[in-house]
Amino acid sequence: MKQRLTLGLMVAVLAACATPPAPTPEATAPAPVESAPSAAKSPEFKNSTLKYLAKRNLKPQPTRPLNVRSRCSHKDAIGTVTRLNLLVKEADVKAFDVQVSMKGHGACRFNANDFKQDAKLPQVLLRHKTQSDCTVRMWEQGKEVTIAFNSCPQACDGQAFQYLWPVIVDAKTGRCH
């Protein structure tokens, strides 16, 4: 029994040391490329996400002036309270006042008086008057309008900005979440 085990171990060691035969030049030569018209070919994607998206019938979001009105209040399941007063007509911000209170983390406040509007299309862009890196962007995505805050920790108590998510508004009803 012991001899068989020793013999089997030696065979395994020798087999591991063996090198495979060298490939023939025919096996390493690239396959001939078919010369089909490039217009008929679908684009080749290396990324699996892009391959998935190529198979879907996606249409670009239209670029049009943003129009939304909302006066809402919302409390989510973890206790975050959002209060919003927003009026945007033809991508011109007429009223903008947001307060988001995050339970246990503090609150963030944004008011139109602290911002100047830098862009209307493709997104509404508000830039803080004294803190130029603080911006608020608004855009339409399907039936909803997203209000996102970027680099604005000074508008919040303590570390509350780290917990701040975008505010989503239903463009037709004005409800927010």
mmCIF file of C-alpha atoms in Angstrom:
data_model
loop_
_atom_site.group_PDB
_atom_site.id
_atom_site.type_symbol
_atom_site.label_atom_id
_atom_site.label_comp_id
_atom_site.label_asym_id
_atom_site.label_seq_id
_atom_site.Cartn_x
_atom_site.Cartn_y
_atom_site.Cartn_z
ATOM 1 C CA MET A 1 0.000 0.000 0.000
ATOM 2 C CA LYS A 2 2.816 2.323 0.979
ATOM 3 C CA GLN A 3 4.707 1.481 -2.250
ATOM 4 C CA ARG A 4 1.673 2.270 -4.391
ATOM 5 C CA LEU A 5 1.243 5.633 -2.695
ATOM 6 C CA THR A 6 4.940 6.471 -3.196
ATOM 7 C CA LEU A 7 4.767 5.394 -6.847
ATOM 8 C CA GLY A 8 1.607 7.463 -7.433
ATOM 9 C CA LEU A 9 3.244 10.512 -5.836
ATOM 10 C CA MET A 10 6.339 10.154 -8.029
ATOM 11 C CA VAL A 11 4.209 9.871 -11.187
ATOM 12 C CA ALA A 12 2.302 13.029 -10.190
ATOM 13 C CA VAL A 13 5.544 14.958 -9.594
ATOM 14 C CA LEU A 14 6.986 13.865 -12.933
ATOM 15 C CA ALA A 15 3.764 14.717 -14.752
ATOM 16 C CA ALA A 16 3.794 18.206 -13.228
ATOM 17 C CA CYS A 17 7.326 18.769 -14.501
ATOM 18 C CA ALA A 18 6.500 17.740 -18.063
ATOM 19 C CA THR A 19 6.144 20.545 -20.602
ATOM 20 C CA PRO A 20 3.390 20.573 -23.208
ATOM 21 C CA PRO A 21 4.394 20.223 -26.851
ATOM 22 C CA ALA A 22 5.245 23.442 -28.688
ATOM 23 C CA PRO A 23 2.347 24.783 -30.754
ATOM 24 C CA THR A 24 2.595 24.448 -34.494
ATOM 25 C CA PRO A 25 2.804 27.627 -36.591
ATOM 26 C CA GLU A 26 -0.647 26.822 -38.021
ATOM 27 C CA ALA A 27 -2.223 26.904 -34.544
ATOM 28 C CA THR A 28 -0.718 30.282 -33.622
ATOM 29 C CA ALA A 29 -1.560 32.068 -36.881
ATOM 30 C CA PRO A 30 -4.575 34.390 -36.578
ATOM 31 C CA ALA A 31 -7.743 33.355 -38.324
ATOM 32 C CA PRO A 32 -8.433 35.173 -41.584
ATOM 33 C CA VAL A 33 -10.700 38.173 -41.137
ATOM 34 C CA GLU A 34 -13.813 38.324 -43.246
ATOM 35 C CA SER A 35 -14.029 41.533 -45.211
ATOM 36 C CA ALA A 36 -17.650 42.501 -44.589
ATOM 37 C CA PRO A 37 -18.803 46.095 -44.955
ATOM 38 C CA SER A 38 -18.287 47.956 -41.674
ATOM 39 C CA ALA A 39 -21.715 49.603 -41.889
ATOM 40 C CA ALA A 40 -23.452 46.228 -41.680
ATOM 41 C CA LYS A 41 -21.487 45.203 -38.584
ATOM 42 C CA SER A 42 -22.860 46.013 -35.162
ATOM 43 C CA PRO A 43 -20.354 47.765 -32.905
ATOM 44 C CA GLU A 44 -18.180 45.528 -30.792
ATOM 45 C CA PHE A 45 -18.247 46.274 -27.073
ATOM 46 C CA LYS A 46 -15.673 45.004 -24.644
ATOM 47 C CA ASN A 47 -17.587 45.990 -21.510
ATOM 48 C CA SER A 48 -20.446 43.649 -20.579
ATOM 49 C CA THR A 49 -22.596 46.604 -19.457
ATOM 50 C CA LEU A 50 -22.261 48.234 -22.858
ATOM 51 C CA LYS A 51 -23.144 44.929 -24.525
ATOM 52 C CA TYR A 52 -26.311 44.784 -22.431
ATOM 53 C CA LEU A 53 -27.236 48.390 -23.230
ATOM 54 C CA ALA A 54 -26.651 47.884 -26.958
ATOM 55 C CA LYS A 55 -29.433 45.280 -27.023
ATOM 56 C CA ARG A 56 -31.980 47.637 -25.449
ATOM 57 C CA ASN A 57 -34.033 50.163 -27.330
ATOM 58 C CA LEU A 58 -32.938 53.270 -25.423
ATOM 59 C CA LYS A 59 -33.821 56.751 -26.578
ATOM 60 C CA PRO A 60 -31.990 59.876 -25.437
ATOM 61 C CA GLN A 61 -33.677 62.115 -22.898
ATOM 62 C CA PRO A 62 -34.935 65.224 -24.738
ATOM 63 C CA THR A 63 -33.172 68.482 -23.938
ATOM 64 C CA ARG A 64 -35.856 70.986 -23.090
ATOM 65 C CA PRO A 65 -36.282 73.762 -20.544
ATOM 66 C CA LEU A 66 -37.197 72.503 -17.087
ATOM 67 C CA ASN A 67 -40.641 73.392 -15.759
ATOM 68 C CA VAL A 68 -41.597 72.241 -12.271
ATOM 69 C CA ARG A 69 -43.530 73.529 -9.285
ATOM 70 C CA SER A 70 -43.426 71.863 -5.899
ATOM 71 C CA ARG A 71 -44.316 72.734 -2.346
ATOM 72 C CA CYS A 72 -43.947 69.499 -0.481
ATOM 73 C CA SER A 73 -42.959 67.836 2.752
ATOM 74 C CA HIS A 74 -41.907 64.217 3.114
ATOM 75 C CA LYS A 75 -40.699 61.948 5.921
ATOM 76 C CA ASP A 76 -39.076 58.643 4.978
ATOM 77 C CA ALA A 77 -38.830 55.357 6.872
ATOM 78 C CA ILE A 78 -35.602 56.268 8.713
ATOM 79 C CA GLY A 79 -36.833 59.678 9.860
ATOM 80 C CA THR A 80 -35.338 61.995 7.216
ATOM 81 C CA VAL A 81 -37.656 64.975 6.752
ATOM 82 C CA THR A 82 -37.568 66.942 3.488
ATOM 83 C CA ARG A 83 -39.274 70.309 3.008
ATOM 84 C CA LEU A 84 -39.163 71.840 -0.462
ATOM 85 C CA ASN A 85 -40.471 74.990 -2.095
ATOM 86 C CA LEU A 86 -39.473 75.042 -5.770
ATOM 87 C CA LEU A 87 -40.614 76.936 -8.839
ATOM 88 C CA VAL A 88 -38.744 76.643 -12.129
ATOM 89 C CA LYS A 89 -40.241 78.152 -15.321
ATOM 90 C CA GLU A 90 -38.530 77.645 -18.666
ATOM 91 C CA ALA A 91 -35.335 76.584 -16.816
ATOM 92 C CA ASP A 92 -35.293 79.839 -14.828
ATOM 93 C CA VAL A 93 -35.333 79.271 -11.055
ATOM 94 C CA LYS A 94 -37.970 81.563 -9.517
ATOM 95 C CA ALA A 95 -38.134 79.977 -6.030
ATOM 96 C CA PHE A 96 -35.823 77.501 -4.330
ATOM 97 C CA ASP A 97 -35.850 76.647 -0.646
ATOM 98 C CA VAL A 98 -34.884 73.195 0.653
ATOM 99 C CA GLN A 99 -34.457 71.894 4.179
ATOM 100 C CA VAL A 100 -33.472 68.271 4.785
ATOM 101 C CA SER A 101 -33.276 67.086 8.406
ATOM 102 C CA MET A 102 -31.563 63.752 8.927
ATOM 103 C CA LYS A 103 -32.416 62.084 12.217
ATOM 104 C CA GLY A 104 -29.311 61.901 14.394
ATOM 105 C CA HIS A 105 -27.073 63.708 11.877
ATOM 106 C CA GLY A 106 -28.347 67.295 11.591
ATOM 107 C CA ALA A 107 -29.938 69.353 8.845
ATOM 108 C CA CYS A 108 -29.008 70.942 5.521
ATOM 109 C CA ARG A 109 -30.549 74.173 4.246
ATOM 110 C CA PHE A 110 -30.406 75.611 0.735
ATOM 111 C CA ASN A 111 -32.000 78.917 -0.283
ATOM 112 C CA ALA A 112 -32.152 80.730 -3.633
ATOM 113 C CA ASN A 113 -30.736 83.906 -2.021
ATOM 114 C CA ASP A 114 -27.406 82.106 -1.461
ATOM 115 C CA PHE A 115 -27.090 80.938 -5.088
ATOM 116 C CA LYS A 116 -26.793 82.385 -8.569
ATOM 117 C CA GLN A 117 -27.944 80.520 -11.643
ATOM 118 C CA ASP A 118 -25.043 79.571 -13.931
ATOM 119 C CA ALA A 119 -26.788 77.397 -16.529
ATOM 120 C CA LYS A 120 -30.231 76.550 -17.846
ATOM 121 C CA LEU A 121 -29.573 73.752 -20.337
ATOM 122 C CA PRO A 122 -29.028 70.826 -20.419
ATOM 123 C CA GLN A 123 -29.382 71.062 -16.619
ATOM 124 C CA VAL A 124 -30.291 73.883 -14.324
ATOM 125 C CA LEU A 125 -27.128 74.754 -12.399
ATOM 126 C CA LEU A 126 -27.056 76.906 -9.280
ATOM 127 C CA ARG A 127 -23.676 77.935 -7.846
ATOM 128 C CA HIS A 128 -23.232 79.239 -4.302
ATOM 129 C CA LYS A 129 -22.329 82.948 -4.262
ATOM 130 C CA THR A 130 -19.439 82.624 -1.785
ATOM 131 C CA GLN A 131 -18.467 78.930 -2.019
ATOM 132 C CA SER A 132 -17.958 78.411 -5.782
ATOM 133 C CA ASP A 133 -17.467 74.639 -5.489
ATOM 134 C CA CYS A 134 -20.956 74.252 -3.945
ATOM 135 C CA THR A 135 -23.477 73.548 -6.709
ATOM 136 C CA VAL A 136 -27.081 72.420 -7.021
ATOM 137 C CA ARG A 137 -28.173 70.704 -10.227
ATOM 138 C CA MET A 138 -31.711 70.009 -11.383
ATOM 139 C CA TRP A 139 -32.690 67.779 -14.271
ATOM 140 C CA GLU A 140 -35.666 65.928 -15.628
ATOM 141 C CA GLN A 141 -35.479 62.171 -15.855
ATOM 142 C CA GLY A 142 -38.641 60.593 -17.173
ATOM 143 C CA LYS A 143 -41.556 61.802 -15.039
ATOM 144 C CA GLU A 144 -39.336 62.955 -12.187
ATOM 145 C CA VAL A 145 -37.070 65.906 -11.484
ATOM 146 C CA THR A 146 -33.862 65.313 -9.537
ATOM 147 C CA ILE A 147 -32.310 67.996 -7.322
ATOM 148 C CA ALA A 148 -28.720 67.061 -6.451
ATOM 149 C CA PHE A 149 -26.300 68.846 -4.133
ATOM 150 C CA ASN A 150 -22.531 68.795 -4.684
ATOM 151 C CA SER A 151 -19.692 69.959 -2.392
ATOM 152 C CA CYS A 152 -21.904 71.928 0.004
ATOM 153 C CA PRO A 153 -20.969 70.830 3.544
ATOM 154 C CA GLN A 154 -21.139 74.456 4.748
ATOM 155 C CA ALA A 155 -24.923 74.372 4.185
ATOM 156 C CA CYS A 156 -25.266 71.598 6.751
ATOM 157 C CA ASP A 157 -24.870 71.048 10.491
ATOM 158 C CA GLY A 158 -21.819 68.963 11.419
ATOM 159 C CA GLN A 159 -21.336 65.968 9.116
ATOM 160 C CA ALA A 160 -24.945 65.967 7.818
ATOM 161 C CA PHE A 161 -23.846 66.584 4.220
ATOM 162 C CA GLN A 162 -22.322 63.086 4.108
ATOM 163 C CA TYR A 163 -25.846 61.679 4.567
ATOM 164 C CA LEU A 164 -27.611 63.994 2.108
ATOM 165 C CA TRP A 165 -29.230 62.325 -0.909
ATOM 166 C CA PRO A 166 -30.799 64.055 -3.926
ATOM 167 C CA VAL A 167 -34.405 65.177 -3.628
ATOM 168 C CA ILE A 168 -36.732 63.622 -6.199
ATOM 169 C CA VAL A 169 -39.885 65.476 -7.291
ATOM 170 C CA ASP A 170 -42.760 64.113 -9.365
ATOM 171 C CA ALA A 171 -42.958 66.676 -12.198
ATOM 172 C CA LYS A 172 -46.750 66.401 -12.581
ATOM 173 C CA THR A 173 -47.953 66.229 -8.986
ATOM 174 C CA GLY A 174 -45.132 68.095 -7.230
ATOM 175 C CA ARG A 175 -44.798 65.384 -4.568
ATOM 176 C CA CYS A 176 -41.285 64.821 -3.293
ATOM 177 C CA HIS A 177 -39.326 61.941 -1.791
#
